[in-house]
PDB file of C-alpha atoms and ligand atoms in Angstrom:
ATOM      1  CA  UNK A 129      31.234  16.006   0.976  1.00 91.00           C
ATOM      2  CA  UNK A 130      27.544  15.831   1.267  1.00 95.00           C
ATOM      3  CA  UNK A 131      25.999  14.003  -2.460  1.00 95.00           C
ATOM      4  CA  UNK A 132      22.619  13.130  -3.821  1.00 97.00           C
ATOM      5  CA  UNK A 133      22.671  10.083  -6.426  1.00 96.00           C
ATOM      6  CA  UNK A 134      19.285   9.264  -7.913  1.00 95.00           C
ATOM      7  CA  UNK A 135      18.163   5.812  -8.115  1.00 92.00           C
ATOM      8  CA  UNK A 136      18.746   5.746 -12.238  1.00 91.00           C
ATOM      9  CA  UNK A 137      22.245   6.568 -12.085  1.00 92.00           C
ATOM     10  CA  UNK A 138      23.331   2.829 -11.452  1.00 89.00           C
ATOM     11  CA  UNK A 139      25.603   4.231  -8.713  1.00 92.00           C
ATOM     12  CA  UNK A 140      26.947   1.000  -6.978  1.00 92.00           C
ATOM     13  CA  UNK A 141      27.742   2.646  -3.398  1.00 90.00           C
ATOM     14  CA  UNK A 142      30.747   0.447  -2.593  1.00 93.00           C
ATOM     15  CA  UNK A 143      32.167   0.902  -5.948  1.00 93.00           C
ATOM     16  CA  UNK A 144      31.224   4.861  -4.964  1.00 93.00           C
ATOM     17  CA  UNK A 145      32.907   4.298  -1.276  1.00 92.00           C
ATOM     18  CA  UNK A 146      35.906   3.059  -2.793  1.00 94.00           C
ATOM     19  CA  UNK A 147      36.844   5.585  -5.379  1.00 95.00           C
ATOM     20  CA  UNK A 148      36.361   8.761  -3.231  1.00 95.00           C
ATOM     21  CA  UNK A 149      38.860   7.003  -0.835  1.00 95.00           C
ATOM     22  CA  UNK A 150      41.134   6.294  -3.622  1.00 94.00           C
ATOM     23  CA  UNK A 151      40.782   9.741  -5.117  1.00 95.00           C
ATOM     24  CA  UNK A 152      41.720  11.540  -2.010  1.00 95.00           C
ATOM     25  CA  UNK A 153      44.490   9.132  -0.415  1.00 95.00           C
ATOM     26  CA  UNK A 154      47.741  11.558   0.162  1.00 96.00           C
ATOM     27  CA  UNK A 155      45.773  14.283  -0.398  1.00 94.00           C
ATOM     28  CA  UNK A 156      44.396  17.216   2.459  1.00 89.00           C
ATOM     29  CA  UNK A 157      40.904  15.877   1.882  1.00 89.00           C
ATOM     30  CA  UNK A 158      42.552  11.928   3.010  1.00 92.00           C
ATOM     31  CA  UNK A 159      40.358  10.925   5.184  1.00 90.00           C
ATOM     32  CA  UNK A 160      37.264  13.036   4.899  1.00 91.00           C
ATOM     33  CA  UNK A 161      33.789  11.894   5.163  1.00 92.00           C
ATOM     34  CA  UNK A 162      31.522  10.916   1.855  1.00 93.00           C
ATOM     35  CA  UNK A 163      27.670  11.230   2.827  1.00 94.00           C
ATOM     36  CA  UNK A 164      25.618  10.134  -0.077  1.00 95.00           C
ATOM     37  CA  UNK A 165      21.883  10.450  -0.040  1.00 96.00           C
ATOM     38  CA  UNK A 166      19.921   8.044  -2.370  1.00 95.00           C
ATOM     39  CA  UNK A 167      17.333   9.119  -4.189  1.00 95.00           C
ATOM     40  CA  UNK A 168      14.503   7.110  -5.288  1.00 94.00           C
ATOM     41  CA  UNK A 169      13.353   6.690  -8.774  1.00 93.00           C
ATOM     42  CA  UNK A 170       9.945   8.071  -9.234  1.00 95.00           C
ATOM     43  CA  UNK A 171       7.752   8.002 -12.751  1.00 94.00           C
ATOM     44  CA  UNK A 172       4.707   9.818 -13.466  1.00 97.00           C
ATOM     45  CA  UNK A 173       2.070   9.416 -15.987  1.00 97.00           C
ATOM     46  CA  UNK A 174      -0.204  11.895 -17.627  1.00 96.00           C
ATOM     47  CA  UNK A 175      -2.856  11.336 -15.736  1.00 96.00           C
ATOM     48  CA  UNK A 176      -0.705  12.094 -12.968  1.00 97.00           C
ATOM     49  CA  UNK A 177      -0.257   8.499 -11.089  1.00 97.00           C
ATOM     50  CA  UNK A 178       3.107   8.683  -9.306  1.00 97.00           C
ATOM     51  CA  UNK A 179       5.182   5.288  -9.110  1.00 95.00           C
ATOM     52  CA  UNK A 180       8.659   5.058  -6.920  1.00 94.00           C
ATOM     53  CA  UNK A 181      10.228   2.331  -8.895  1.00 90.00           C
ATOM     54  CA  UNK A 182      11.854  -0.469  -7.587  1.00 83.00           C
ATOM     55  CA  UNK A 183      15.458  -2.158  -8.740  1.00 74.00           C
ATOM     56  CA  UNK A 184      13.869  -4.773 -11.103  1.00 73.00           C
ATOM     57  CA  UNK A 185      11.399  -2.537 -12.856  1.00 70.00           C
ATOM     58  CA  UNK A 186      14.091   0.592 -14.322  1.00 70.00           C
ATOM     59  CA  UNK A 187      13.830  -1.073 -17.511  1.00 75.00           C
ATOM     60  CA  UNK A 188       9.744  -0.689 -17.269  1.00 77.00           C
ATOM     61  CA  UNK A 189       8.668   2.966 -17.436  1.00 84.00           C
ATOM     62  CA  UNK A 190       4.965   2.831 -18.742  1.00 91.00           C
ATOM     63  CA  UNK A 191       2.424   3.395 -15.744  1.00 95.00           C
ATOM     64  CA  UNK A 192       1.982   0.315 -13.855  1.00 92.00           C
ATOM     65  CA  UNK A 193      -1.942   2.022 -13.098  1.00 95.00           C
ATOM     66  CA  UNK A 194      -3.009   3.245 -16.529  1.00 97.00           C
ATOM     67  CA  UNK A 195       0.134   1.507 -18.749  1.00 95.00           C
ATOM     68  CA  UNK A 196       0.561   5.715 -20.184  1.00 96.00           C
ATOM     69  CA  UNK A 197       3.995   6.874 -21.159  1.00 95.00           C
ATOM     70  CA  UNK A 198       5.943   8.377 -18.113  1.00 95.00           C
ATOM     71  CA  UNK A 199       8.134  11.177 -17.489  1.00 95.00           C
ATOM     72  CA  UNK A 200      11.726  10.852 -14.512  1.00 94.00           C
ATOM     73  CA  UNK A 201      10.037  13.174 -12.120  1.00 96.00           C
ATOM     74  CA  UNK A 202      13.176  11.485  -9.437  1.00 96.00           C
ATOM     75  CA  UNK A 203      16.056   9.585  -9.266  1.00 95.00           C
ATOM     76  CA  UNK A 204      18.615  11.365 -12.320  1.00 95.00           C
ATOM     77  CA  UNK A 205      19.658  13.490  -9.641  1.00 96.00           C
ATOM     78  CA  UNK A 206      23.966  13.625  -9.170  1.00 96.00           C
ATOM     79  CA  UNK A 207      24.666  16.789  -6.983  1.00 96.00           C
ATOM     80  CA  UNK A 208      27.059  18.151  -4.845  1.00 96.00           C
ATOM     81  CA  UNK A 209      24.972  19.005  -2.041  1.00 96.00           C
ATOM     82  CA  UNK A 210      27.414  20.511  -0.090  1.00 95.00           C
ATOM     83  CA  UNK A 211      31.478  20.799   1.137  1.00 89.00           C
ATOM     84  CA  UNK A 212      32.518  21.368   4.733  1.00 87.00           C
ATOM     85  CA  UNK A 213      36.013  22.261   5.531  1.00 82.00           C
ATOM     86  CA  UNK A 214      37.480  22.736   8.566  1.00 80.00           C
ATOM     87  CA  UNK A 215      40.587  25.605   9.462  1.00 77.00           C
ATOM     88  CA  UNK A 216      43.425  24.035   9.370  1.00 68.00           C
TER      89      UNK A 216
HETATM   90 ZN1  LIG B 514      -0.968   6.305 -15.293  1.00 65.24          ZN
END
Protein backbone atom coordinates (compact mmCIF):
# COMPACT_ATOMS: atom_id res chain seq x y z
CA UNK A 1 0.00 0.00 0.00
CA UNK A 2 1.30 3.43 -0.93
CA UNK A 3 0.50 6.40 1.26
CA UNK A 4 1.27 10.11 1.14
CA UNK A 5 1.52 11.69 4.57
CA UNK A 6 2.22 15.36 5.23
CA UNK A 7 4.66 16.47 7.88
CA UNK A 8 1.94 18.45 9.69
CA UNK A 9 0.05 15.23 10.41
CA UNK A 10 2.59 14.51 13.14
CA UNK A 11 2.66 10.83 12.17
CA UNK A 12 5.65 9.01 13.64
CA UNK A 13 7.10 6.71 10.93
CA UNK A 14 7.95 3.86 13.28
CA UNK A 15 4.47 4.00 14.86
CA UNK A 16 2.89 3.84 11.41
CA UNK A 17 4.97 0.78 10.47
CA UNK A 18 4.09 -0.87 13.77
CA UNK A 19 0.36 -0.15 13.38
CA UNK A 20 0.42 -1.53 9.82
CA UNK A 21 1.97 -4.78 11.01
CA UNK A 22 -0.52 -4.97 13.85
CA UNK A 23 -3.70 -4.45 11.80
CA UNK A 24 -2.60 -6.78 8.97
CA UNK A 25 -1.35 -9.64 11.14
CA UNK A 26 -3.31 -12.87 10.61
CA UNK A 27 -5.23 -11.35 7.69
CA UNK A 28 -4.76 -11.91 3.95
CA UNK A 29 -2.68 -8.70 4.03
CA UNK A 30 -0.12 -10.11 6.45
CA UNK A 31 3.36 -9.34 5.16
CA UNK A 32 2.09 -6.66 2.77
CA UNK A 33 4.50 -3.79 2.24
CA UNK A 34 3.67 -0.28 3.34
CA UNK A 35 5.36 2.50 1.42
CA UNK A 36 5.03 6.08 2.64
CA UNK A 37 5.95 9.25 0.78
CA UNK A 38 6.57 11.91 3.39
CA UNK A 39 5.50 15.37 2.23
CA UNK A 40 7.28 18.46 3.54
CA UNK A 41 5.19 21.17 5.17
CA UNK A 42 5.11 24.29 2.97
CA UNK A 43 3.56 27.65 3.81
CA UNK A 44 2.88 30.64 1.55
CA UNK A 45 2.08 34.24 2.44
CA UNK A 46 -0.01 36.68 0.42
CA UNK A 47 3.18 38.02 -1.24
CA UNK A 48 3.83 34.56 -2.63
CA UNK A 49 6.84 33.74 -0.45
CA UNK A 50 6.97 29.99 -0.09
CA UNK A 51 8.79 28.41 2.82
CA UNK A 52 9.49 24.77 3.58
CA UNK A 53 9.08 24.31 7.30
CA UNK A 54 11.44 22.23 9.33
CA UNK A 55 10.19 20.33 12.33
CA UNK A 56 11.26 23.02 14.80
CA UNK A 57 9.09 25.74 13.21
CA UNK A 58 5.70 24.03 12.99
CA UNK A 59 4.30 26.32 15.65
CA UNK A 60 5.35 29.56 13.93
CA UNK A 61 3.32 29.93 10.74
CA UNK A 62 4.13 33.56 9.94
CA UNK A 63 6.22 34.29 6.85
CA UNK A 64 9.94 34.27 7.74
CA UNK A 65 10.64 36.84 4.98
CA UNK A 66 7.91 39.46 5.57
CA UNK A 67 6.19 38.28 8.76
CA UNK A 68 2.76 38.19 7.07
CA UNK A 69 0.21 35.50 7.91
CA UNK A 70 0.50 32.41 5.75
CA UNK A 71 -1.59 29.50 4.59
CA UNK A 72 -0.47 25.90 4.44
CA UNK A 73 0.00 24.74 0.84
CA UNK A 74 1.41 21.29 1.59
CA UNK A 75 1.93 19.07 4.58
CA UNK A 76 -1.63 18.20 5.58
CA UNK A 77 -1.94 15.19 3.27
CA UNK A 78 -3.04 11.80 4.47
CA UNK A 79 -3.89 9.88 1.32
CA UNK A 80 -3.96 6.34 0.09
CA UNK A 81 -2.22 6.58 -3.29
CA UNK A 82 -2.83 3.01 -4.36
CA UNK A 83 -3.14 -0.52 -3.19
CA UNK A 84 -1.55 -3.30 -5.21
CA UNK A 85 -3.07 -6.76 -4.94
CA UNK A 86 -1.77 -9.94 -6.55
CA UNK A 87 -4.25 -12.56 -7.64
CA UNK A 88 -3.71 -15.82 -5.77
ZN1 LIG B 1 6.11 36.71 2.91
